[in-house]
Short mmCIF file of C-alpha atoms and ligand atoms in Angstrom, two decimals:
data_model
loop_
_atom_site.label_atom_id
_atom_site.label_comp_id
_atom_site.label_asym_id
_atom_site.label_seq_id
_atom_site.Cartn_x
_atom_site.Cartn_y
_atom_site.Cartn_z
CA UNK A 165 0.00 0.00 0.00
CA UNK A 166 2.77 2.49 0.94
CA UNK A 167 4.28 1.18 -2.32
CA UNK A 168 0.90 2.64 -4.20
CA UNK A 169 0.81 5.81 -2.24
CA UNK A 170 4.50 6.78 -3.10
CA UNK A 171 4.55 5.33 -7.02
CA UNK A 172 1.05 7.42 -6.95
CA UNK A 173 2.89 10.61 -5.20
CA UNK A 174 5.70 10.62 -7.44
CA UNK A 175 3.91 10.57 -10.86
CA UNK A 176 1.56 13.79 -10.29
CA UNK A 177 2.05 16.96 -11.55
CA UNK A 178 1.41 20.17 -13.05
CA UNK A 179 1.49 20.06 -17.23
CA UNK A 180 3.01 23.22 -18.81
CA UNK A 181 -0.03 22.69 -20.73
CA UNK A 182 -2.34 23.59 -17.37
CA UNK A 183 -0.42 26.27 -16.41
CA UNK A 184 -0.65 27.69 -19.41
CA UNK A 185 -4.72 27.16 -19.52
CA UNK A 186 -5.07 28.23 -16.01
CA UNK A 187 -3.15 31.83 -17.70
CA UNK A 188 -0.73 32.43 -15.14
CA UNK A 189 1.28 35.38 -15.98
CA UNK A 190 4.52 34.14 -14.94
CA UNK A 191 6.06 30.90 -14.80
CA UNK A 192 6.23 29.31 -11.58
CA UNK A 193 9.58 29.44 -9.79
CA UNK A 194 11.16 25.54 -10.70
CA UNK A 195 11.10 26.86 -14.44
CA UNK A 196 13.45 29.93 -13.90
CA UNK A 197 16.59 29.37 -15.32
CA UNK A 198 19.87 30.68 -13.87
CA UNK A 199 21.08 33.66 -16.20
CA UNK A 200 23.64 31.88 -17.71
CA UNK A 201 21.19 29.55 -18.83
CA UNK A 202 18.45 32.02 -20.65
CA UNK A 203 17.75 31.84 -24.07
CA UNK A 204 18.45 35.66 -24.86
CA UNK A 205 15.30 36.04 -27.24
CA UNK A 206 15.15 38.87 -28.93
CA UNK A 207 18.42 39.90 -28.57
CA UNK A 208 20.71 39.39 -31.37
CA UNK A 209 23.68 38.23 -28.70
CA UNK A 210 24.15 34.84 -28.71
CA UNK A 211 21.87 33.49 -31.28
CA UNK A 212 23.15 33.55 -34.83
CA UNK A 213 21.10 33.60 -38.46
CA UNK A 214 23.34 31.14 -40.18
CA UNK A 215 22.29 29.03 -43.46
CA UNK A 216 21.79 25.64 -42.58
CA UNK A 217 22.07 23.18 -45.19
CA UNK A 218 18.79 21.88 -47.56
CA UNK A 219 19.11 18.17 -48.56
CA UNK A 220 17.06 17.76 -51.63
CA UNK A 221 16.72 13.91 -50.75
CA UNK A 222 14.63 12.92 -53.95
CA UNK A 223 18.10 13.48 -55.50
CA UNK A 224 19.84 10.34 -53.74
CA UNK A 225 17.80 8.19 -56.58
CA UNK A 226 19.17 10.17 -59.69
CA UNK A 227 22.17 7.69 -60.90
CA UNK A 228 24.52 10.70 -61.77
CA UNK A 229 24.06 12.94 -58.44
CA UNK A 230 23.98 10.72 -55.65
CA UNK A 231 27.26 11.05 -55.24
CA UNK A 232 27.23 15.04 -54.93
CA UNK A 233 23.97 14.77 -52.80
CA UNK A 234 26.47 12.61 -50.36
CA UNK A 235 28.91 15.07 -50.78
CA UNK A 236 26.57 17.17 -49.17
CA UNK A 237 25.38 15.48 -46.45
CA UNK A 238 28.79 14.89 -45.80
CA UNK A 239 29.82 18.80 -45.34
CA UNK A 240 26.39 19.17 -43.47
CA UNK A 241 27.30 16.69 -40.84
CA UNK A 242 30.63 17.63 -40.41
CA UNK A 243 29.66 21.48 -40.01
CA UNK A 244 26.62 21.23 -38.27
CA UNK A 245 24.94 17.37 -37.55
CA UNK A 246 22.07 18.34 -38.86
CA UNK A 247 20.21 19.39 -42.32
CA UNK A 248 16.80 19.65 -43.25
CA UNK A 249 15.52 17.41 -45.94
CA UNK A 250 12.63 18.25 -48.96
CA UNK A 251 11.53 15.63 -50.94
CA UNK A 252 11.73 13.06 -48.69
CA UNK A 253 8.76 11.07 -49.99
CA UNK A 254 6.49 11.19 -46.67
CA UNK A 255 3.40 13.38 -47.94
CA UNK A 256 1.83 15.63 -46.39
CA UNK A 257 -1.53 14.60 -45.21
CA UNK A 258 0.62 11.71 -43.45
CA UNK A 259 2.21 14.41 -41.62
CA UNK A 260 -0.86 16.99 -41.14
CA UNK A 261 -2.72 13.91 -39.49
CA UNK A 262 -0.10 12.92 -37.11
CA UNK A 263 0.30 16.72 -35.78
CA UNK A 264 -3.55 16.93 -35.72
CA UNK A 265 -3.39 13.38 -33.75
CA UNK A 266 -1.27 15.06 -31.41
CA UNK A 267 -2.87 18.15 -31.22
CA UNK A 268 -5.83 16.06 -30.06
CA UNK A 269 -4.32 14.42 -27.58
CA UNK A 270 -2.48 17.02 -25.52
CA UNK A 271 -6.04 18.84 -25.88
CA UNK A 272 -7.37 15.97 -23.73
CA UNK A 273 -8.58 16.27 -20.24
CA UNK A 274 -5.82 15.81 -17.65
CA UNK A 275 -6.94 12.87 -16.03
CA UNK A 276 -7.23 10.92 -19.42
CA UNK A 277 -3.47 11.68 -20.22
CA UNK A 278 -2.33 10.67 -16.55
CA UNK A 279 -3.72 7.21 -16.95
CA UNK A 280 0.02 7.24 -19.24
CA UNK A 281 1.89 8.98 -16.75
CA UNK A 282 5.11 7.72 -15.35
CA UNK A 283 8.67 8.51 -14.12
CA UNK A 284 10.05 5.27 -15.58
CA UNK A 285 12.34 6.49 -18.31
CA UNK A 286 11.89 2.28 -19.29
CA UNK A 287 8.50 2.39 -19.93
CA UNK A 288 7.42 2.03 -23.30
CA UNK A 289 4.63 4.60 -23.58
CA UNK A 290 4.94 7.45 -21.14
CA UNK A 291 3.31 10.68 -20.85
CA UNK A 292 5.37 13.31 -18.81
CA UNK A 293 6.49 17.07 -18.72
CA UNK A 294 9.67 18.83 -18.58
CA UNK A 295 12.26 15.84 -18.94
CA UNK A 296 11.52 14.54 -15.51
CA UNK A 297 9.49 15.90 -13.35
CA UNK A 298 10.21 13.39 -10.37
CA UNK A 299 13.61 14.56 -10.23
CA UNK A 300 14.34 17.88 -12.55
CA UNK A 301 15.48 20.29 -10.71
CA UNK A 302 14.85 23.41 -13.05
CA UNK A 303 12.15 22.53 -14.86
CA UNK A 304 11.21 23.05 -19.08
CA UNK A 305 8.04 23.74 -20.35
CA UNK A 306 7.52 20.82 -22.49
CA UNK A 307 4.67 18.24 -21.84
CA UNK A 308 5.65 14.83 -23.89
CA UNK A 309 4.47 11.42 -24.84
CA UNK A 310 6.95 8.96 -25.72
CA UNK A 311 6.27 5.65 -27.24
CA UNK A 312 8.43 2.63 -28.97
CA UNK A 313 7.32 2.33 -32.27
CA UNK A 314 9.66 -0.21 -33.92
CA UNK A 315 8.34 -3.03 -34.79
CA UNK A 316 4.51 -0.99 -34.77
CA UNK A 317 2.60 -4.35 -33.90
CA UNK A 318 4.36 -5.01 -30.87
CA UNK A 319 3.87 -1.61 -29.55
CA UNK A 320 0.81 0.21 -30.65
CA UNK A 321 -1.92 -1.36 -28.88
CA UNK A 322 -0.05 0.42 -25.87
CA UNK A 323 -0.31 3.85 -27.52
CA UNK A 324 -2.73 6.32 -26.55
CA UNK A 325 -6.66 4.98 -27.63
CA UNK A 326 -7.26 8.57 -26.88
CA UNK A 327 -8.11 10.77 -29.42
CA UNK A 328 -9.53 7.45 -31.40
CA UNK A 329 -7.05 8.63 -34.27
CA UNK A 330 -4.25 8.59 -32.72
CA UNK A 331 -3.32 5.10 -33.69
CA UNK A 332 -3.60 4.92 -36.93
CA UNK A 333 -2.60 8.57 -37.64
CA UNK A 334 0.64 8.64 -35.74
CA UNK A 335 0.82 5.16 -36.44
CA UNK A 336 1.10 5.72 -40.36
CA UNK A 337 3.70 8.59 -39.79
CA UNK A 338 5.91 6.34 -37.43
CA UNK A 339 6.02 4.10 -40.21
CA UNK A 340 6.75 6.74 -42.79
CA UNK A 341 9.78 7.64 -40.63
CA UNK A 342 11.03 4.43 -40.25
CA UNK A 343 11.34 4.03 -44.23
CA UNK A 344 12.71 7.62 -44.44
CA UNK A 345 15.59 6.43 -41.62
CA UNK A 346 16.72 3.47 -43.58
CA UNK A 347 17.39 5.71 -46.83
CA UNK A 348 19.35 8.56 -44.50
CA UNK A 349 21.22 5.53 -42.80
CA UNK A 350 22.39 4.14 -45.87
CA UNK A 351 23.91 7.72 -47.17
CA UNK A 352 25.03 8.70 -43.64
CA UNK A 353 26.95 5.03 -43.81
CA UNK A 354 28.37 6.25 -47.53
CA UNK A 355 29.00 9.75 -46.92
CA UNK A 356 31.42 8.45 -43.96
CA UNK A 357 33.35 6.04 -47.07
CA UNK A 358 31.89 3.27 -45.00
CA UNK A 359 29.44 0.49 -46.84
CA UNK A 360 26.07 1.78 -47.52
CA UNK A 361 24.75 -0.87 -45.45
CA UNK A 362 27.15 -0.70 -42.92
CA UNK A 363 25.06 0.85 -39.73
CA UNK A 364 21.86 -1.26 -41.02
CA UNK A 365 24.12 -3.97 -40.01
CA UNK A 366 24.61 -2.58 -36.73
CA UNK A 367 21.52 -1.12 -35.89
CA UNK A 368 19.51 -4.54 -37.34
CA UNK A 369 16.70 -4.65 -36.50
CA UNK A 370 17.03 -1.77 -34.28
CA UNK A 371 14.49 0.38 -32.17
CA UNK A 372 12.42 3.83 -32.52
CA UNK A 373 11.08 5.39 -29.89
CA UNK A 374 8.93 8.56 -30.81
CA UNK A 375 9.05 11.75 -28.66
CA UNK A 376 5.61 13.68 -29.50
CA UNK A 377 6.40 16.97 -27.79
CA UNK A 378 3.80 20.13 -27.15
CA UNK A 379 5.16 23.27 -25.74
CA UNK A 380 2.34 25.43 -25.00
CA UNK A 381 2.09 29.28 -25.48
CA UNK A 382 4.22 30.39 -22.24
CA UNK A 383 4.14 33.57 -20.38
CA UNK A 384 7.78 34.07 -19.55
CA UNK A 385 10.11 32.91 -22.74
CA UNK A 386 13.09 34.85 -21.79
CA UNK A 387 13.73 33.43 -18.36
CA UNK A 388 12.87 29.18 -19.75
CA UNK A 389 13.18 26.75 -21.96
CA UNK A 390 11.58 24.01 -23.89
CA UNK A 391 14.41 21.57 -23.81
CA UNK A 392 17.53 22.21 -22.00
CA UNK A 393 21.20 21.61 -24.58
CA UNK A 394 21.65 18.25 -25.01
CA UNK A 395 22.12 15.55 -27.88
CA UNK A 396 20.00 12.75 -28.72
CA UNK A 397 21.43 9.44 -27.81
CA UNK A 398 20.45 7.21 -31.07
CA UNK A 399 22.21 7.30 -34.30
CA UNK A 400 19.84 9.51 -36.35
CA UNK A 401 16.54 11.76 -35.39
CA UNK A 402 14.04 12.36 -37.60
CA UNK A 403 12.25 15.71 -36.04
CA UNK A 404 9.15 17.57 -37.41
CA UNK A 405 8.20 20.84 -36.03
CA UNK A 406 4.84 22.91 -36.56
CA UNK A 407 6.75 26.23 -36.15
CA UNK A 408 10.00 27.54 -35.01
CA UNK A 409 11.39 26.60 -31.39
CA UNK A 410 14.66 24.54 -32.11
CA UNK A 411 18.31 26.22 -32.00
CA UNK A 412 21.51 24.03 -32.43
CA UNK A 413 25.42 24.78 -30.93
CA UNK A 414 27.68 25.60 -33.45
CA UNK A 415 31.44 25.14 -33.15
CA UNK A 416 31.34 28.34 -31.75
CA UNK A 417 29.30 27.83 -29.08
CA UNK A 418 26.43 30.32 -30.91
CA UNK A 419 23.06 29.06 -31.14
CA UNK A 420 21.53 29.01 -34.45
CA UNK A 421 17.76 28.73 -34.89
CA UNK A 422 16.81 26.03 -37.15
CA UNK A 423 14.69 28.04 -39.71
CA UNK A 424 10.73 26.52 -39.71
CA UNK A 425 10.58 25.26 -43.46
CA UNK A 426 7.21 24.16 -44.47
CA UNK A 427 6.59 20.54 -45.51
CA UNK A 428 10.62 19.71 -44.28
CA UNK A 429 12.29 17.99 -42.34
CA UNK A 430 15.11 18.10 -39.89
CA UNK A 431 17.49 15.40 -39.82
CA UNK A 432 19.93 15.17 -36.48
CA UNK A 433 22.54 13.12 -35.52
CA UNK A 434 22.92 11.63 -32.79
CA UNK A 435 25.17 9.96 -29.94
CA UNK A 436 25.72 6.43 -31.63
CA UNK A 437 26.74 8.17 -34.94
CA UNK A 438 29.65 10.28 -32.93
CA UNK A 439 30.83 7.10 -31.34
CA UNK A 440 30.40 5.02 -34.50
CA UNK A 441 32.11 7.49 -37.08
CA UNK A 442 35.07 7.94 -33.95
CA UNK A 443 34.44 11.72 -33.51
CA UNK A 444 34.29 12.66 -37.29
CA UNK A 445 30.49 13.52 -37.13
CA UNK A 446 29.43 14.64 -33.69
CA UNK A 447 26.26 14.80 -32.41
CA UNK A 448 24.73 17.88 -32.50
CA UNK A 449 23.61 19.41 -29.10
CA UNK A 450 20.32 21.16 -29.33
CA UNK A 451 17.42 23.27 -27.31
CA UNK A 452 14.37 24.28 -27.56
CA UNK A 453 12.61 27.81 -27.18
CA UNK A 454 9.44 28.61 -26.30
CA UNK A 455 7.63 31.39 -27.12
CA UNK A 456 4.55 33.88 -25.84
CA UNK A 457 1.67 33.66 -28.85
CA UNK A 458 1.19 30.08 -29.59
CA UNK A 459 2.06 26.66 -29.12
CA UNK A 460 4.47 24.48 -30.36
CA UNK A 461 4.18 20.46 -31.37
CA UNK A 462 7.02 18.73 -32.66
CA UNK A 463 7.66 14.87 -33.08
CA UNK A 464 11.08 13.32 -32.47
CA UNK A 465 11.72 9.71 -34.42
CA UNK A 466 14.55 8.38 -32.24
CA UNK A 467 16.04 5.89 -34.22
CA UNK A 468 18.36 3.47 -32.70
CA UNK A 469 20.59 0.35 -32.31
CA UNK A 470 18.69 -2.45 -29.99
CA UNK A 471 18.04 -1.44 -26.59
CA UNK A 472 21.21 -4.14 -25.65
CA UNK A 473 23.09 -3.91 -28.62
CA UNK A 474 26.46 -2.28 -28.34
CA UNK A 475 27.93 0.59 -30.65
CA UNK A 476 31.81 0.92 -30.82
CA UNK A 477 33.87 3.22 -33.64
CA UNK A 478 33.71 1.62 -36.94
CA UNK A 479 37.39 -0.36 -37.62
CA UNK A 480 37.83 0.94 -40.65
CA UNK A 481 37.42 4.67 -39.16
CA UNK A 482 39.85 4.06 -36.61
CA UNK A 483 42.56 2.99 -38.56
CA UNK A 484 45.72 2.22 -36.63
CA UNK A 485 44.87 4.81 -33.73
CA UNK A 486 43.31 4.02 -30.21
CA UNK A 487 39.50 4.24 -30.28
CA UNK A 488 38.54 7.92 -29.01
CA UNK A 489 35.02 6.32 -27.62
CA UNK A 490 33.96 3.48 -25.69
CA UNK A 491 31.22 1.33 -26.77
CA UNK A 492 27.54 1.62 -25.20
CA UNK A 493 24.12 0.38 -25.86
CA UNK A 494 20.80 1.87 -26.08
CA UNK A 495 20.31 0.49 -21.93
CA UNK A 496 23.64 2.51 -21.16
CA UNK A 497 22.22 5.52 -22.21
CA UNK A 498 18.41 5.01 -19.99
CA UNK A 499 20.62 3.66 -17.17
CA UNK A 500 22.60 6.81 -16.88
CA UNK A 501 19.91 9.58 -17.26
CA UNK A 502 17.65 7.54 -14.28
CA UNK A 503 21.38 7.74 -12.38
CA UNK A 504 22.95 11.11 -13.23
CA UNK A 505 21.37 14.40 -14.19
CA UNK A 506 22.27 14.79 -17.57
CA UNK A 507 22.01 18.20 -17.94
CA UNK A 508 25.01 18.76 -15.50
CA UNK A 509 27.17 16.48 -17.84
CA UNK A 510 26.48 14.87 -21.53
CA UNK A 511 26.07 11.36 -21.44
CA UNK A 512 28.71 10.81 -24.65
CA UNK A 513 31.55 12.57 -22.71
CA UNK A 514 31.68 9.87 -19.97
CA UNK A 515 32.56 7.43 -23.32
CA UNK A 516 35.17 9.69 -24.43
CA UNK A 517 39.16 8.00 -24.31
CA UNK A 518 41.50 10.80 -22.41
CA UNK A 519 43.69 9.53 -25.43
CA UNK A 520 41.32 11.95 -27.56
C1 OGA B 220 13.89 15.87 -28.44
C2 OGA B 220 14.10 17.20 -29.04
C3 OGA B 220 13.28 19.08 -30.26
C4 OGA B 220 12.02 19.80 -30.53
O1 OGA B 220 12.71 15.47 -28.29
O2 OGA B 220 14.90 15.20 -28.14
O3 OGA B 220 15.21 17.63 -29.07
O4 OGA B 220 12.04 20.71 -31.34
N1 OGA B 220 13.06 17.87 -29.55
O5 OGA B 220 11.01 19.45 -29.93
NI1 NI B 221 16.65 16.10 -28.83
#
């Protein structure tokens, strides 16, 4: 019983979506970030208007330019670990009717999304806010559900049945993703002089776990954020946005907002391709903003190696040097953010060799 009352203790909380209904007219204090930590909006210190690159992926199937699209994707990674893509053969009333899916769900009554809540970051379906609000201690205004949605049939008759949509509309976009992934895999793989198949191999028949994120109108954008800095821990994400929010670190240190293009999308890497390519692509480290007028949705495709699989720099990469990484697996990665606060330190830095 004490069990129940604790488990039951732990998993309440506020949504940034109810504060925002209730219209406070400041954040409450757990969302106030230290200075250092404020997203500077407005200001033209700090955040940079940069170019990022546009990956016409349609391209990739034309015999005589695949090579130059790889080209590209190979400066893009290198500079920045991320590029939008056009073209990328997922149409739009696939992706319309996922957001609208969404939309519908974090439009539900509170009580309907608890019956999802929980702390667990090893639950496969989990509705939550901020990253984790059991044990955040500055808290982002971000309410979330995250589900596995590799293979679909083993997971989606855990998904929401709430809106009555949402299965089959998020459903059909998870899938989209997943074919979209395997295409991007294959020219990450090339654009690295690797074999195109080389991280199917390694991520088999690997995992994706889909963040569907809603950052609600919020009265205080200067002093918050949606999503502290910090890189994704699978090989690639796949990440749709319904407006503006998202700013990348360059080499620099500057954040750059990721332009909102319509119909696009953004293509990040993550963790397991920094450890993979040894350090030649990094992972880009990323943040959200929030803003005043409206609110945001975006949706996350994490996609992965197996939860237990191991990923470890690519031979061939390596050459005759030492590794620069360590291996780890999907379960390293939810093992250490239920252990350490990962805002303080980046998981991928406790795999890097001092030899680096
Ligand atoms: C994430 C993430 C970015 C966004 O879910 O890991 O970085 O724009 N999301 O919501
Ligand atoms: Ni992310």
């Amino acid at each position: 019983m004490e069990e129940t009352m604790k488990s039951l203790l732990d998993d309440s909380f506020e949504s940034a979506m109810t504060l925002t209904n209730s219209g406070v007219p400041q954040v409450p204090d757990r969302y106030v970030l230290p200075p250092s930590q404020r997203p500077a909006l407005g200001s033209s210190l700090g955040t940079i208007e940069t170019t990022l690159p546009i990956i016409d992926l349609s391209l990739l199937h034309e015999h005589l330019l695949r090579s130059s699209v790889i080209r590209d994707i190979n400066m893009a990674c290198k500079e920045f670990g991320l590029f939008q893509v056009i073209n990328h053969g997922i149409p739009p009333s696939v992706i319309e009717g996922a957001l609208d899916a969404a939309t519908q769900f974090f439009d539900l009554p509170v009580e309907e999304k608890m019956l999802l809540v929980s702390a667990d970051v090893h639950q496969p379906v989990r509705y939550g806010t901020s990253l984790n609000h059991s044990t955040d201690r500055v808290h982002y205004w971000r309410d979330f559900i995250k589900h596995y949605s590799y293979p679909l049939s083993k997971w989606i008759d855990m998904w929401p049945s709430n809106p009555p949509c949402y299965k089959e509309k998020v459903g059909k976009y998870a899938e989209a993703t997943h074919v979209l992934h395997k295409q991007l895999r294959e020219a990450i793989s090339e654009s690295l002089g690797l074999e195109k198949n080389y991280l199917q191999e390694q991520t088999e028949e690997g995992s994706q776990v889909m963040a569907v994120n809603c950052y609600p109108a919020c009265p205080e954008p200067e002093i918050t954020l949606g999503m502290p800095p910090h890189s994704d821990f699978g090989s690639l994400t796949i990440l749709l946005q319904s407006s503006q929010g998202l700013q990348i670190m360059d080499s620099n240190k500057d954040w750059i907002r990721v332009p909102y293009i319509e119909g696009a999308l953004i293509v990040q890497l993550g963790d397991q391709v920094e450890v993979m390519s040894n350090g030649i692509y990094k992972s880009v480290i990323h943040r959200v903003t929030v803003n005043k007028d409206y609110k945001r949705l975006s949706f996350a495709s994490l996609h992965s190696l197996p939860l237990h699989k191991k990923i470890s720099p690519a031979p061939e990469l390596v050459g005759n040097n030492a590794p620069a990484y360590g291996e780890f697996s999907f379960n390293d990665f939810l093992y250490y953010i239920s252990n350490n606060d990962c805002v303080q330190q980046r998981f991928i830095d406790t795999l890097k060799k001092s030899n680096s």
